[in-house]
Coordinates of C-alpha atoms and ligand atoms in Angstrom, one line a residue:
M1 CA 16.3 -62.4 -146.5
K2 CA 16.2 -66.1 -145.6
Y3 CA 19.6 -65.1 -143.4
T4 CA 17.5 -62.8 -142.1
K5 CA 15.1 -64.5 -141.1
V6 CA 16.8 -66.7 -139.0
F7 CA 18.8 -64.0 -137.8
L8 CA 15.8 -62.3 -135.9
C9 CA 14.0 -65.9 -135.3
L10 CA 17.4 -66.0 -133.2
L11 CA 17.2 -62.6 -131.8
A12 CA 13.7 -63.3 -130.5
F13 CA 15.3 -66.2 -128.9
L14 CA 18.2 -64.7 -126.7
L15 CA 15.6 -61.5 -125.5
S16 CA 12.7 -64.1 -124.2
L17 CA 16.1 -65.8 -122.6
T18 CA 16.5 -62.7 -120.5
V19 CA 13.5 -61.3 -119.9
E20 CA 12.3 -64.3 -118.4
A21 CA 15.8 -64.7 -116.4
G22 CA 15.5 -60.8 -115.1
A23 CA 12.0 -61.2 -114.2
A24 CA 11.4 -64.7 -112.7
G25 CA 14.9 -64.2 -110.3
P26 CA 16.1 -67.0 -109.3
K27 CA 14.1 -70.8 -109.6
P28 CA 11.6 -71.3 -107.1
G29 CA 12.6 -74.7 -105.8
I30 CA 14.8 -76.9 -104.2
K31 CA 18.8 -76.7 -105.6
R32 CA 22.0 -78.6 -104.0
S33 CA 25.9 -78.3 -103.9
T34 CA 28.3 -79.4 -102.4
F35 CA 28.8 -77.4 -99.5
G36 CA 32.8 -79.3 -98.3
K37 CA 33.7 -82.2 -96.6
M38 CA 34.3 -83.9 -93.7
S39 CA 37.7 -85.7 -92.4
D40 CA 36.4 -89.2 -92.8
G41 CA 35.3 -88.4 -96.5
Q42 CA 31.9 -87.8 -96.0
T43 CA 30.1 -84.9 -98.0
I44 CA 28.2 -82.4 -97.4
D45 CA 25.6 -80.8 -99.4
L46 CA 24.3 -77.1 -99.3
Y47 CA 20.0 -77.0 -99.7
T48 CA 19.4 -74.0 -101.4
L49 CA 15.0 -73.8 -100.8
T50 CA 13.6 -70.8 -102.7
N51 CA 10.5 -69.5 -102.5
K52 CA 8.2 -67.4 -106.0
N53 CA 9.1 -64.0 -103.8
G54 CA 13.1 -65.0 -104.3
M55 CA 13.0 -65.6 -100.3
Q56 CA 15.7 -68.5 -99.9
V57 CA 17.2 -70.1 -97.0
G58 CA 20.4 -72.5 -97.3
I59 CA 20.5 -75.7 -95.0
I60 CA 23.4 -77.9 -95.1
N61 CA 22.5 -81.9 -93.2
Y62 CA 25.7 -81.4 -91.1
G63 CA 24.2 -80.2 -88.4
G64 CA 21.1 -79.8 -89.6
R65 CA 22.5 -76.3 -90.0
V66 CA 20.7 -73.4 -91.0
V67 CA 23.4 -71.2 -93.2
S68 CA 21.7 -68.3 -94.3
I69 CA 17.8 -66.8 -94.5
R70 CA 18.0 -64.1 -97.0
V71 CA 14.5 -61.6 -97.1
P72 CA 13.9 -58.5 -98.1
D73 CA 13.6 -55.5 -96.4
R74 CA 10.5 -52.5 -97.2
Q75 CA 12.8 -51.2 -100.4
G76 CA 12.9 -55.0 -101.8
Q77 CA 16.8 -54.8 -100.7
M78 CA 17.6 -59.1 -99.5
A79 CA 20.0 -59.0 -96.8
D80 CA 21.1 -62.4 -95.5
V81 CA 19.5 -62.1 -91.2
V82 CA 21.7 -65.4 -89.3
L83 CA 25.3 -65.2 -88.2
G84 CA 26.6 -68.4 -90.1
F85 CA 29.5 -69.6 -92.1
D86 CA 30.8 -69.0 -96.1
N87 CA 32.4 -72.6 -95.7
L88 CA 32.1 -75.9 -93.5
D89 CA 35.3 -75.5 -92.0
G90 CA 33.4 -72.7 -89.8
Y91 CA 31.1 -74.7 -89.0
L92 CA 33.2 -77.6 -87.5
G93 CA 35.6 -75.4 -85.9
N94 CA 34.8 -73.0 -82.7
N95 CA 30.5 -71.6 -83.0
P96 CA 28.2 -71.3 -80.6
Y97 CA 25.5 -73.5 -82.2
F98 CA 25.0 -71.1 -85.3
G99 CA 22.4 -72.5 -87.1
A100 CA 22.3 -75.6 -85.9
I101 CA 19.4 -78.3 -84.7
V102 CA 20.0 -79.0 -80.5
G103 CA 19.5 -81.9 -79.4
R104 CA 18.6 -84.5 -77.7
Y105 CA 17.9 -81.4 -74.5
A106 CA 18.4 -78.0 -75.9
N107 CA 19.6 -75.9 -73.5
R108 CA 20.4 -77.0 -69.7
I109 CA 20.5 -80.0 -67.8
A110 CA 21.7 -79.5 -64.2
K111 CA 24.7 -80.9 -63.1
G112 CA 24.0 -83.5 -66.4
R113 CA 21.9 -86.1 -64.9
F114 CA 18.4 -86.6 -64.5
T115 CA 16.1 -90.4 -63.2
L116 CA 13.8 -91.3 -65.4
D117 CA 12.2 -95.5 -64.6
S118 CA 14.4 -95.2 -61.1
V119 CA 17.7 -94.9 -63.1
E120 CA 19.7 -91.9 -62.8
Y121 CA 21.8 -91.1 -66.9
K122 CA 24.5 -89.2 -66.3
L123 CA 25.5 -86.9 -69.4
A124 CA 28.3 -84.7 -70.5
Q125 CA 28.9 -81.4 -68.0
N126 CA 29.6 -79.3 -71.1
D127 CA 28.7 -76.1 -69.6
G128 CA 30.5 -75.8 -66.1
P129 CA 28.4 -78.3 -64.0
N130 CA 26.0 -79.0 -66.6
S131 CA 25.3 -80.7 -70.0
L132 CA 23.5 -78.0 -72.5
H133 CA 22.6 -78.8 -76.0
G134 CA 23.2 -82.5 -75.6
G135 CA 26.1 -82.8 -75.0
V136 CA 30.0 -82.7 -77.0
K137 CA 28.6 -84.1 -79.8
G138 CA 24.8 -83.4 -80.1
F139 CA 23.1 -82.4 -82.6
D140 CA 24.4 -80.3 -84.2
K141 CA 27.3 -82.2 -84.4
V142 CA 26.2 -85.0 -86.5
V143 CA 25.6 -85.7 -90.3
W144 CA 22.2 -86.2 -90.9
K145 CA 20.5 -87.8 -93.9
A146 CA 19.1 -85.2 -96.1
T147 CA 15.6 -85.6 -98.6
E148 CA 14.1 -83.8 -101.3
L149 CA 10.5 -84.4 -100.6
A150 CA 8.2 -83.5 -104.0
K151 CA 5.6 -80.8 -102.2
Q152 CA 4.3 -77.9 -103.4
N153 CA 6.6 -76.0 -101.0
S154 CA 9.8 -76.5 -101.3
A155 CA 10.2 -78.4 -98.1
L156 CA 13.9 -80.7 -97.3
E157 CA 14.3 -83.8 -94.6
L158 CA 16.5 -84.4 -91.8
A159 CA 16.5 -88.3 -90.6
Y160 CA 19.0 -88.9 -88.0
L161 CA 19.5 -92.3 -85.9
S162 CA 20.1 -91.7 -82.5
K163 CA 21.6 -94.5 -80.7
D164 CA 20.7 -96.5 -76.9
G165 CA 23.8 -94.3 -75.1
E166 CA 24.3 -91.7 -77.3
E167 CA 25.5 -88.9 -74.7
G168 CA 24.7 -90.8 -72.5
Y169 CA 20.5 -90.7 -73.1
P170 CA 18.9 -93.6 -73.1
G171 CA 16.5 -95.8 -75.9
N172 CA 16.7 -95.4 -80.0
L173 CA 15.1 -92.5 -80.3
S174 CA 14.5 -92.1 -84.7
V175 CA 14.5 -88.3 -85.6
K176 CA 12.8 -85.8 -88.1
V177 CA 13.1 -83.0 -89.5
T178 CA 11.2 -81.3 -92.0
Y179 CA 12.5 -78.0 -93.1
T180 CA 9.4 -76.0 -95.2
L181 CA 9.6 -72.3 -96.6
S182 CA 5.9 -71.1 -98.0
D183 CA 5.2 -68.8 -100.0
D184 CA 4.0 -66.4 -97.5
N185 CA 7.7 -65.9 -96.8
E186 CA 7.8 -68.6 -93.9
L187 CA 10.6 -71.2 -93.0
W188 CA 8.9 -73.7 -90.9
I189 CA 10.3 -75.8 -89.0
D190 CA 8.5 -80.4 -88.9
Y191 CA 10.1 -81.9 -85.4
H192 CA 9.2 -85.4 -85.3
A193 CA 10.4 -88.4 -82.8
T194 CA 10.0 -92.1 -81.7
T195 CA 11.6 -94.4 -79.3
D196 CA 11.9 -97.5 -78.1
K197 CA 12.3 -97.1 -74.2
D198 CA 11.2 -94.4 -71.7
T199 CA 13.7 -91.2 -72.5
V200 CA 13.4 -87.6 -72.9
L201 CA 14.1 -84.5 -74.8
N202 CA 14.0 -81.1 -75.8
L203 CA 14.1 -79.9 -80.1
S204 CA 15.4 -76.7 -80.8
N205 CA 16.5 -74.8 -83.6
H206 CA 19.5 -72.2 -82.5
S207 CA 19.3 -69.6 -85.4
Y208 CA 21.1 -66.4 -84.4
F209 CA 19.2 -63.6 -85.8
N210 CA 19.9 -59.6 -87.0
L211 CA 17.3 -58.6 -88.3
A212 CA 19.7 -55.9 -89.5
G213 CA 21.7 -58.1 -92.5
E214 CA 23.8 -60.6 -90.3
G215 CA 27.4 -58.7 -89.1
N216 CA 25.4 -55.7 -89.3
G217 CA 25.9 -54.1 -85.3
D218 CA 24.1 -55.2 -82.9
I219 CA 21.1 -56.0 -82.2
L220 CA 19.9 -53.3 -79.3
Q221 CA 17.6 -51.1 -81.6
H222 CA 15.1 -54.5 -82.9
V223 CA 12.1 -53.9 -80.6
M224 CA 10.8 -56.9 -79.1
M225 CA 7.2 -58.7 -78.1
I226 CA 7.4 -61.9 -76.4
A227 CA 3.6 -63.1 -75.5
A228 CA 4.9 -64.5 -72.0
S229 CA 4.0 -63.0 -68.4
R230 CA 6.6 -65.0 -67.0
F231 CA 9.8 -66.2 -67.3
T232 CA 11.8 -69.3 -66.0
P233 CA 14.6 -67.0 -63.2
V234 CA 17.8 -69.0 -63.1
D235 CA 20.1 -68.8 -60.5
A236 CA 24.2 -68.7 -61.1
T237 CA 24.7 -71.6 -63.1
L238 CA 21.6 -70.4 -65.3
I239 CA 19.5 -73.7 -64.4
P240 CA 15.8 -72.5 -63.6
T241 CA 14.4 -72.5 -60.3
G242 CA 11.6 -73.6 -60.1
E243 CA 10.2 -70.1 -59.8
L244 CA 7.4 -69.0 -62.7
R245 CA 8.1 -65.1 -62.0
N246 CA 6.0 -62.8 -63.4
V247 CA 7.4 -60.4 -65.8
E248 CA 5.3 -57.3 -65.0
G249 CA 7.2 -54.0 -63.4
T250 CA 11.3 -56.1 -65.2
P251 CA 13.4 -55.5 -67.7
F252 CA 11.4 -59.0 -68.8
D253 CA 7.9 -57.6 -69.2
F254 CA 8.4 -57.6 -73.3
R255 CA 4.1 -58.1 -73.2
Q256 CA 4.8 -54.6 -74.8
P257 CA 6.8 -54.4 -78.4
T258 CA 10.0 -52.7 -76.6
A259 CA 13.7 -52.5 -78.2
I260 CA 15.7 -55.3 -76.8
G261 CA 18.3 -52.2 -75.4
A262 CA 16.4 -50.2 -73.7
R263 CA 17.0 -52.5 -69.7
I264 CA 19.0 -54.6 -71.3
N265 CA 22.1 -52.9 -68.9
N266 CA 19.3 -52.2 -65.8
D267 CA 21.3 -52.9 -62.3
D268 CA 18.8 -56.2 -62.1
E269 CA 20.0 -59.8 -61.1
Q270 CA 18.8 -61.8 -63.4
L271 CA 20.1 -59.8 -65.8
K272 CA 23.1 -59.5 -63.9
L273 CA 23.5 -63.5 -63.6
G274 CA 22.6 -64.2 -68.2
R275 CA 24.8 -61.2 -68.4
G276 CA 21.9 -59.7 -70.8
Y277 CA 18.6 -62.2 -71.8
D278 CA 19.9 -66.1 -71.5
H279 CA 16.3 -66.9 -69.9
N280 CA 13.0 -68.8 -70.8
F281 CA 10.1 -67.4 -71.3
V282 CA 6.8 -69.7 -70.2
L283 CA 4.1 -68.7 -73.3
D284 CA 0.9 -66.8 -72.0
R285 CA -1.3 -69.6 -74.8
K286 CA -5.2 -70.5 -75.0
G287 CA -5.0 -74.5 -75.8
S288 CA -1.9 -76.0 -76.7
G289 CA -1.6 -75.1 -80.3
M290 CA 0.5 -72.7 -82.2
T291 CA 0.3 -68.9 -81.0
L292 CA 2.2 -65.8 -81.8
A293 CA 5.3 -66.7 -79.2
A294 CA 7.3 -63.3 -80.2
R295 CA 7.4 -61.6 -83.0
V296 CA 10.4 -58.6 -83.7
V297 CA 11.2 -55.7 -85.4
E298 CA 14.5 -53.6 -87.2
P299 CA 13.9 -50.1 -87.2
K300 CA 15.3 -48.9 -90.0
S301 CA 14.6 -51.9 -93.0
G302 CA 11.7 -52.5 -91.4
R303 CA 12.4 -55.9 -91.4
V304 CA 9.7 -58.2 -89.2
L305 CA 10.3 -61.9 -87.5
E306 CA 7.0 -63.9 -85.9
V307 CA 7.8 -67.1 -84.0
K308 CA 5.0 -69.4 -83.4
T309 CA 5.0 -72.7 -82.2
D310 CA 3.1 -74.8 -79.8
Q311 CA 5.6 -75.6 -77.7
P312 CA 5.4 -74.5 -74.1
G313 CA 8.5 -71.6 -73.5
I314 CA 10.9 -70.1 -75.4
Q315 CA 15.0 -68.8 -74.5
F316 CA 15.8 -65.4 -76.2
Y317 CA 19.2 -65.1 -75.8
T318 CA 21.2 -62.2 -76.8
G319 CA 24.4 -63.2 -77.6
N320 CA 25.8 -62.0 -74.8
F321 CA 28.9 -64.5 -75.7
L322 CA 30.5 -63.4 -78.3
D323 CA 32.9 -61.6 -78.0
G324 CA 34.3 -60.4 -81.8
T325 CA 36.7 -63.5 -81.8
I326 CA 34.3 -64.8 -85.0
H327 CA 34.6 -64.5 -88.2
G328 CA 31.4 -65.2 -89.8
K329 CA 30.6 -65.0 -94.1
G330 CA 33.0 -62.4 -95.5
G331 CA 35.6 -62.4 -92.5
K332 CA 32.9 -60.5 -90.9
V333 CA 33.7 -60.1 -87.1
Y334 CA 30.0 -60.6 -84.5
G335 CA 30.7 -58.5 -81.8
H336 CA 29.0 -58.6 -78.8
R337 CA 26.1 -58.7 -78.7
F338 CA 25.1 -58.9 -83.0
A339 CA 22.3 -61.7 -82.5
F340 CA 20.0 -62.5 -80.9
C341 CA 18.7 -66.1 -80.9
L342 CA 14.6 -67.2 -80.0
E343 CA 14.3 -70.5 -79.2
T344 CA 11.0 -73.1 -79.0
Q345 CA 11.3 -75.4 -76.9
H346 CA 10.6 -77.1 -73.3
F347 CA 11.4 -75.3 -69.9
P348 CA 15.4 -76.7 -68.7
D349 CA 15.7 -78.9 -66.6
S350 CA 12.1 -79.7 -67.5
P351 CA 14.0 -83.9 -66.4
N352 CA 14.3 -82.8 -63.4
R353 CA 10.7 -80.1 -62.3
P354 CA 8.0 -82.4 -62.2
S355 CA 6.5 -78.8 -61.9
F356 CA 7.6 -78.1 -64.9
P357 CA 6.2 -79.2 -68.5
S358 CA 6.6 -83.0 -69.3
S359 CA 10.1 -84.0 -71.6
E360 CA 9.0 -87.1 -71.2
L361 CA 9.0 -89.9 -74.6
K362 CA 7.9 -93.0 -74.7
P363 CA 7.9 -96.0 -76.9
G364 CA 4.6 -95.7 -79.2
E365 CA 4.1 -92.3 -78.7
T366 CA 5.7 -89.3 -81.3
Y367 CA 6.9 -86.2 -80.2
H368 CA 5.8 -83.8 -83.1
Y369 CA 5.8 -80.0 -82.8
I370 CA 6.1 -77.3 -85.3
T371 CA 8.0 -73.9 -85.1
V372 CA 7.3 -71.3 -88.0
F373 CA 9.4 -68.2 -88.4
R374 CA 7.2 -66.0 -90.9
F375 CA 9.5 -63.2 -92.3
S376 CA 7.3 -59.7 -93.2
T377 CA 8.1 -55.5 -93.7
A378 CA 6.4 -52.8 -91.4
P379 CA 6.0 -49.7 -93.2
Ligands
GLA1 C1 21.9 -71.1 -75.8 C2 21.7 -70.9 -73.8 C3 23.2 -69.7 -73.7 C4 24.0 -69.9 -74.8 C5 24.2 -70.2 -76.2 C6 25.1 -70.5 -76.6 O1 21.4 -70.3 -76.1 O2 21.1 -70.4 -73.9 O3 23.5 -69.6 -72.6 O4 25.0 -71.1 -73.7 O5 22.9 -71.2 -76.2 O6 25.8 -70.3 -76.6

């Protein structure tokens, strides 16, 4: 009798454990694990943010990179919708900024130089004649200090002090980027920076999205909306000419949702220069607050990505330089146009273009902006 009781109690306990695990799925919060080691021995951690719907975002403190975003399709099937690698070696090797925080200056600065307060600053020319994404060792290649924030939502703060003169830029720049995963399936990216000398700055995130799942074909069937009536046409080295061109009647008009592939191979000078879309769009906005910048739907899975920001521009890039040489997660081959990027930003080459919104930061000021990647599904 006594043994039966003990046995029954034990059985009930085991059952309750199984039910709990099954119903709740991964526990909401942040989980830290080791991702790899740098050549100097520094450990790189993977922080997995989970919300109450089971959506998960993986972030590493090398380059502040988003290494995975797992979201459901309209049937509830989860898939990882960003390109990347299974281990640190992949990120340390040659790759086009997968998932990274880019800075100090995301995008291009013409001929790798600019003048500020009558001083000319010289930067690395790491993209033809221009400087791209912060230079040779930009924020995508540095180790950030990670702090798990005790908040209602899962939030991870990454901090980095970029020393005066690093990659040629003036001022000690103290940067904080906070990734927060909300229960509304929104990934918030909060950028903060202060400086002790006048400087220029443009931070962004370089995630490569494929809403059908990473490695699952090209993104040409994705339907894109960009809330922009103008874009900044470029020269042959992808530097804006200074013109803000109306999108009306051009393949750059995404004000009505249009398949990315519908016009990408049109006989259009700007598309030829970019080898596809690789352009900054001037966001239509009322005032300076958060606005819906872009909305992307993948028709088969029904996954939807919305991008909201308080920045003036967004770079729409269609993975034109992906050519099948990179093998990503699970050995998958990342072919031509297997992903798109939506990089919220100040316009490229702003330090040399007084007519563009200013990208300057002075001592005593705080650079602060927000981008939200919101995931949902469409019927
Ligand atoms: C940005 C640029 C592109 C390309 C990628 C990285 O999106 O605009 O031209 O350099 O980064 O390959």
